[in-house]
Amino acid sequence: MIRPEVVQQLDCPLFGLATSWIITRQGKPADSLEQVWREFRRETWPFPTVRLLKDDQKARKLREQANEFYRKNSTGEMDRVLRMYNEAICWAREGSEEAGMGFGNRSAIYFKMGKYGRCLANVELAKANGYPEEKMEKLEERKRKCLEALDGKKEEVAGGKAEAEDVMGNLQLIETKECGRSLTSKKDLRVGDIAVMEQPSLVVVEPEAIYRRCNHCGSMNELDLIACRSCVSAMYCSEECREDAYNIYHKYECAVIEDLKILFRGPKPTRMFLLTLRLFWMALDVLIADREGFLKKYQENLKSYRDPLKVDLRKDLHLHVLASDEPDTSSDLTGKGVTQFVTVLMYKVAVEENEAVPVEVRKNNDCLLLGIIYKLVLLARGICDQSKDDLTCFYPLLQMINHSCAPNAERLVTAGLRSTILAKRPINTGEQVTICYFPNGSTDYKDKSKRKALHTEFECRCLGCTLDYPTLSAMKENANLRAQLDGIKSKTGDERLKLLEDFLQQNDDQFPQRELAEAWNLYKQERLKDF
């Protein structure tokens, strides 16, 4: 095994240690998880537990640094100033003078930015959190100026959780041996119709973004965040998100959050396991409340949770994920061994050394809990979406959409968190909604041999592969379609959008064509402005 002092220096100690362990076993996994767990020694993980408590002195120092930065950069970089104040607020004890001063200073920034609604909200937070009486007159004057500026007008506040359009009623999940689970449309969809739209059911914020995003929903909320009452590494966009997070998983996470930063240190994919750990804590919470009820669902009725359209995802998200089929690890024994070690180390740090987990809960449940973490670790890569730079997200419906090299829909990549799938071709009632899993991996850009190299974990039987569609570069120009498209390109605005939509709809029987691909890209660029 790697020496402890070397492990401490690794960029990704979790997988560095796991790799070292499986090498000592010559690539062979243990006979069982329980064996790895029994043989594991705490000194193998050379990091002591870390508990960071609220510290008003540190909060004051951070706030003064923010003040100084603001004085030197008063004409710009307001987002950076707000992030600095957020860090100070996160370190301050709730209700302390330092918390009040942090909110008061933040209110001044929102006032300068003309965000009067935000300013007023922070004035009230300052007053509720020990803002010093001798400074109250200045705070009240700022409040008065905000009210004058608003003068009865309702300020439009950006951010928060955008409500997804209700399209779930138009979807149906089917499950077949050939395709597994897949989403189908219950009605005919035209080109441009929204096939699927959803907010993430679970997010994990990257360490560098903890003072600019809500730890629960991922919203930036114009950096108007409130801190966890106990730890210094989680902020929230609202009281609702703070309470939801605490009740669902953060009451377990909070006690070991600094240890988890070390455990999941490394490249972004490592954060997948923090997301799956949150799913584990959801399961643990139900087990603690009603062991018999949980076991009945987990051991007897799990299949009934496979359809996300029929599951209460707020309450049973963990069961929906656990109802998924485990990936086949029989041909990758080394990978299986690494997964065993990762599971046990996660269990040691997140459960055994976690004072928030009752000791009596582990009695007679260790094997059960280890098995749940193991399955979630196996499923991590398949359920996590990391298309956002500073977030790892779980979209339950997105995971049900099957791949096609010649898809009838496409996911729009937008600035917000909402995942939107648009129909790029007509989709008939009962037809699967499909997307291409790989950037530039469709028949438009890669021939069959190159596409096979992308989807090594499954055999693609889509029409693009079956009929061996040519790439765009190999297609000849269609003079009739080119003339139509050139005419449309001379138009602007809504007229152009509608003509592109009709062009794609009416000429789909000629798919694939270079002109259809060009028309879709033009249409997509216009539609992106709506999201």
Short mmCIF file of N, CA and C in Angstrom, two decimals, residues 50-62 85-100 103 129 210-211 225-236 242 246 250 254-255 257-258 261:
data_model
loop_
_atom_site.label_atom_id
_atom_site.label_comp_id
_atom_site.label_asym_id
_atom_site.label_seq_id
_atom_site.Cartn_x
_atom_site.Cartn_y
_atom_site.Cartn_z
N VAL A 50 -11.99 16.15 10.74
CA VAL A 50 -11.92 17.61 10.81
C VAL A 50 -13.30 18.15 11.17
N ARG A 51 -13.35 19.02 12.16
CA ARG A 51 -14.61 19.68 12.53
C ARG A 51 -14.35 21.18 12.59
N LEU A 52 -14.88 21.92 11.65
CA LEU A 52 -14.75 23.38 11.65
C LEU A 52 -16.01 23.99 12.23
N LEU A 53 -15.86 24.78 13.27
CA LEU A 53 -16.99 25.41 13.93
C LEU A 53 -17.10 26.87 13.49
N LYS A 54 -18.29 27.43 13.63
CA LYS A 54 -18.47 28.85 13.35
C LYS A 54 -17.48 29.66 14.17
N ASP A 55 -16.97 30.73 13.58
CA ASP A 55 -15.91 31.51 14.22
C ASP A 55 -16.12 32.98 13.87
N ASP A 56 -16.66 33.75 14.82
CA ASP A 56 -16.94 35.17 14.56
C ASP A 56 -15.67 35.97 14.27
N GLN A 57 -14.57 35.58 14.89
CA GLN A 57 -13.32 36.30 14.65
C GLN A 57 -12.87 36.11 13.20
N LYS A 58 -12.97 34.88 12.71
CA LYS A 58 -12.61 34.64 11.31
C LYS A 58 -13.61 35.33 10.38
N ALA A 59 -14.90 35.30 10.77
CA ALA A 59 -15.93 35.97 9.96
C ALA A 59 -15.63 37.46 9.83
N ARG A 60 -15.19 38.07 10.94
CA ARG A 60 -14.87 39.51 10.90
C ARG A 60 -13.69 39.77 9.97
N LYS A 61 -12.68 38.92 10.05
CA LYS A 61 -11.51 39.10 9.19
C LYS A 61 -11.90 38.98 7.72
N LEU A 62 -12.73 38.00 7.40
CA LEU A 62 -13.17 37.82 6.01
C LEU A 62 -14.03 39.01 5.55
N TYR A 85 -18.41 38.38 0.92
CA TYR A 85 -19.32 38.58 2.05
C TYR A 85 -20.04 37.28 2.42
N ASN A 86 -20.37 36.49 1.41
CA ASN A 86 -21.04 35.21 1.68
C ASN A 86 -20.15 34.29 2.52
N GLU A 87 -18.87 34.27 2.20
CA GLU A 87 -17.96 33.44 3.00
C GLU A 87 -17.92 33.93 4.44
N ALA A 88 -17.88 35.25 4.63
CA ALA A 88 -17.88 35.80 5.98
C ALA A 88 -19.17 35.43 6.72
N ILE A 89 -20.31 35.53 6.03
CA ILE A 89 -21.60 35.18 6.63
C ILE A 89 -21.62 33.70 7.01
N CYS A 90 -21.01 32.87 6.18
CA CYS A 90 -21.02 31.43 6.43
C CYS A 90 -20.25 31.08 7.70
N TRP A 91 -19.19 31.84 8.01
CA TRP A 91 -18.39 31.58 9.19
C TRP A 91 -18.99 32.17 10.46
N ALA A 92 -19.88 33.14 10.32
CA ALA A 92 -20.44 33.82 11.49
C ALA A 92 -21.51 32.96 12.16
N ARG A 93 -21.55 33.04 13.48
CA ARG A 93 -22.61 32.34 14.22
C ARG A 93 -23.96 32.99 13.92
N GLU A 94 -24.97 32.18 13.70
CA GLU A 94 -26.30 32.71 13.44
C GLU A 94 -26.76 33.56 14.63
N GLY A 95 -27.26 34.75 14.34
CA GLY A 95 -27.74 35.64 15.40
C GLY A 95 -26.67 36.51 16.01
N SER A 96 -25.41 36.33 15.60
CA SER A 96 -24.31 37.11 16.17
C SER A 96 -24.20 38.46 15.48
N GLU A 97 -23.48 39.36 16.12
CA GLU A 97 -23.26 40.68 15.52
C GLU A 97 -22.54 40.56 14.19
N GLU A 98 -21.59 39.61 14.09
CA GLU A 98 -20.87 39.44 12.83
C GLU A 98 -21.79 38.99 11.70
N ALA A 99 -22.77 38.12 12.02
CA ALA A 99 -23.75 37.73 11.00
C ALA A 99 -24.54 38.95 10.55
N GLY A 100 -24.98 39.75 11.52
CA GLY A 100 -25.73 40.95 11.19
C GLY A 100 -24.92 41.91 10.35
N PHE A 103 -24.68 40.63 6.69
CA PHE A 103 -25.89 40.91 5.91
C PHE A 103 -26.04 42.41 5.64
N ASN A 129 -30.25 39.39 12.94
CA ASN A 129 -29.02 38.67 13.30
C ASN A 129 -28.02 39.53 14.06
N ILE A 210 -19.20 26.98 -3.46
CA ILE A 210 -20.09 26.85 -2.30
C ILE A 210 -20.60 28.19 -1.80
N TYR A 211 -19.92 29.29 -2.16
CA TYR A 211 -20.39 30.61 -1.70
C TYR A 211 -21.14 31.36 -2.80
N LEU A 225 -27.60 34.43 -0.51
CA LEU A 225 -27.65 33.12 0.13
C LEU A 225 -27.60 33.22 1.65
N ILE A 226 -28.14 32.22 2.30
CA ILE A 226 -28.05 32.11 3.76
C ILE A 226 -27.25 30.86 4.09
N ALA A 227 -26.60 30.87 5.26
CA ALA A 227 -25.67 29.80 5.61
C ALA A 227 -26.35 28.68 6.37
N CYS A 228 -25.74 27.49 6.28
CA CYS A 228 -26.11 26.39 7.18
C CYS A 228 -25.89 26.87 8.61
N ARG A 229 -26.75 26.44 9.52
CA ARG A 229 -26.64 26.90 10.90
C ARG A 229 -25.43 26.33 11.63
N SER A 230 -24.86 25.24 11.11
CA SER A 230 -23.79 24.57 11.84
C SER A 230 -22.45 24.57 11.12
N CYS A 231 -22.43 24.14 9.86
CA CYS A 231 -21.15 24.02 9.16
C CYS A 231 -20.81 25.31 8.42
N VAL A 232 -19.60 25.36 7.86
CA VAL A 232 -19.14 26.57 7.17
C VAL A 232 -18.96 26.31 5.68
N SER A 233 -19.59 25.26 5.17
CA SER A 233 -19.36 24.87 3.77
C SER A 233 -20.66 24.64 3.00
N ALA A 234 -21.75 25.25 3.44
CA ALA A 234 -23.02 25.09 2.72
C ALA A 234 -23.85 26.35 2.88
N MET A 235 -24.37 26.85 1.75
CA MET A 235 -25.26 28.00 1.76
C MET A 235 -26.50 27.68 0.93
N TYR A 236 -27.57 28.43 1.16
CA TYR A 236 -28.85 28.10 0.55
C TYR A 236 -29.55 29.37 0.04
N ARG A 242 -32.89 25.35 2.79
CA ARG A 242 -32.07 25.00 3.95
C ARG A 242 -32.74 23.92 4.79
N TYR A 246 -31.53 19.91 5.09
CA TYR A 246 -31.21 19.38 6.42
C TYR A 246 -32.05 18.14 6.71
N HIS A 250 -28.68 16.62 4.80
CA HIS A 250 -27.59 17.44 5.33
C HIS A 250 -27.36 17.25 6.82
N CYS A 254 -23.57 17.27 7.34
CA CYS A 254 -23.04 18.44 8.02
C CYS A 254 -21.90 18.08 8.96
N ALA A 255 -22.05 16.99 9.69
CA ALA A 255 -21.07 16.61 10.71
C ALA A 255 -19.73 16.17 10.11
N ILE A 257 -18.71 17.12 6.77
CA ILE A 257 -18.58 17.79 5.47
C ILE A 257 -17.13 18.12 5.13
N GLU A 258 -16.32 18.45 6.13
CA GLU A 258 -14.91 18.74 5.85
C GLU A 258 -14.15 17.46 5.52
N LYS A 261 -14.79 16.61 1.92
CA LYS A 261 -14.00 17.41 0.97
C LYS A 261 -12.68 16.70 0.66
#
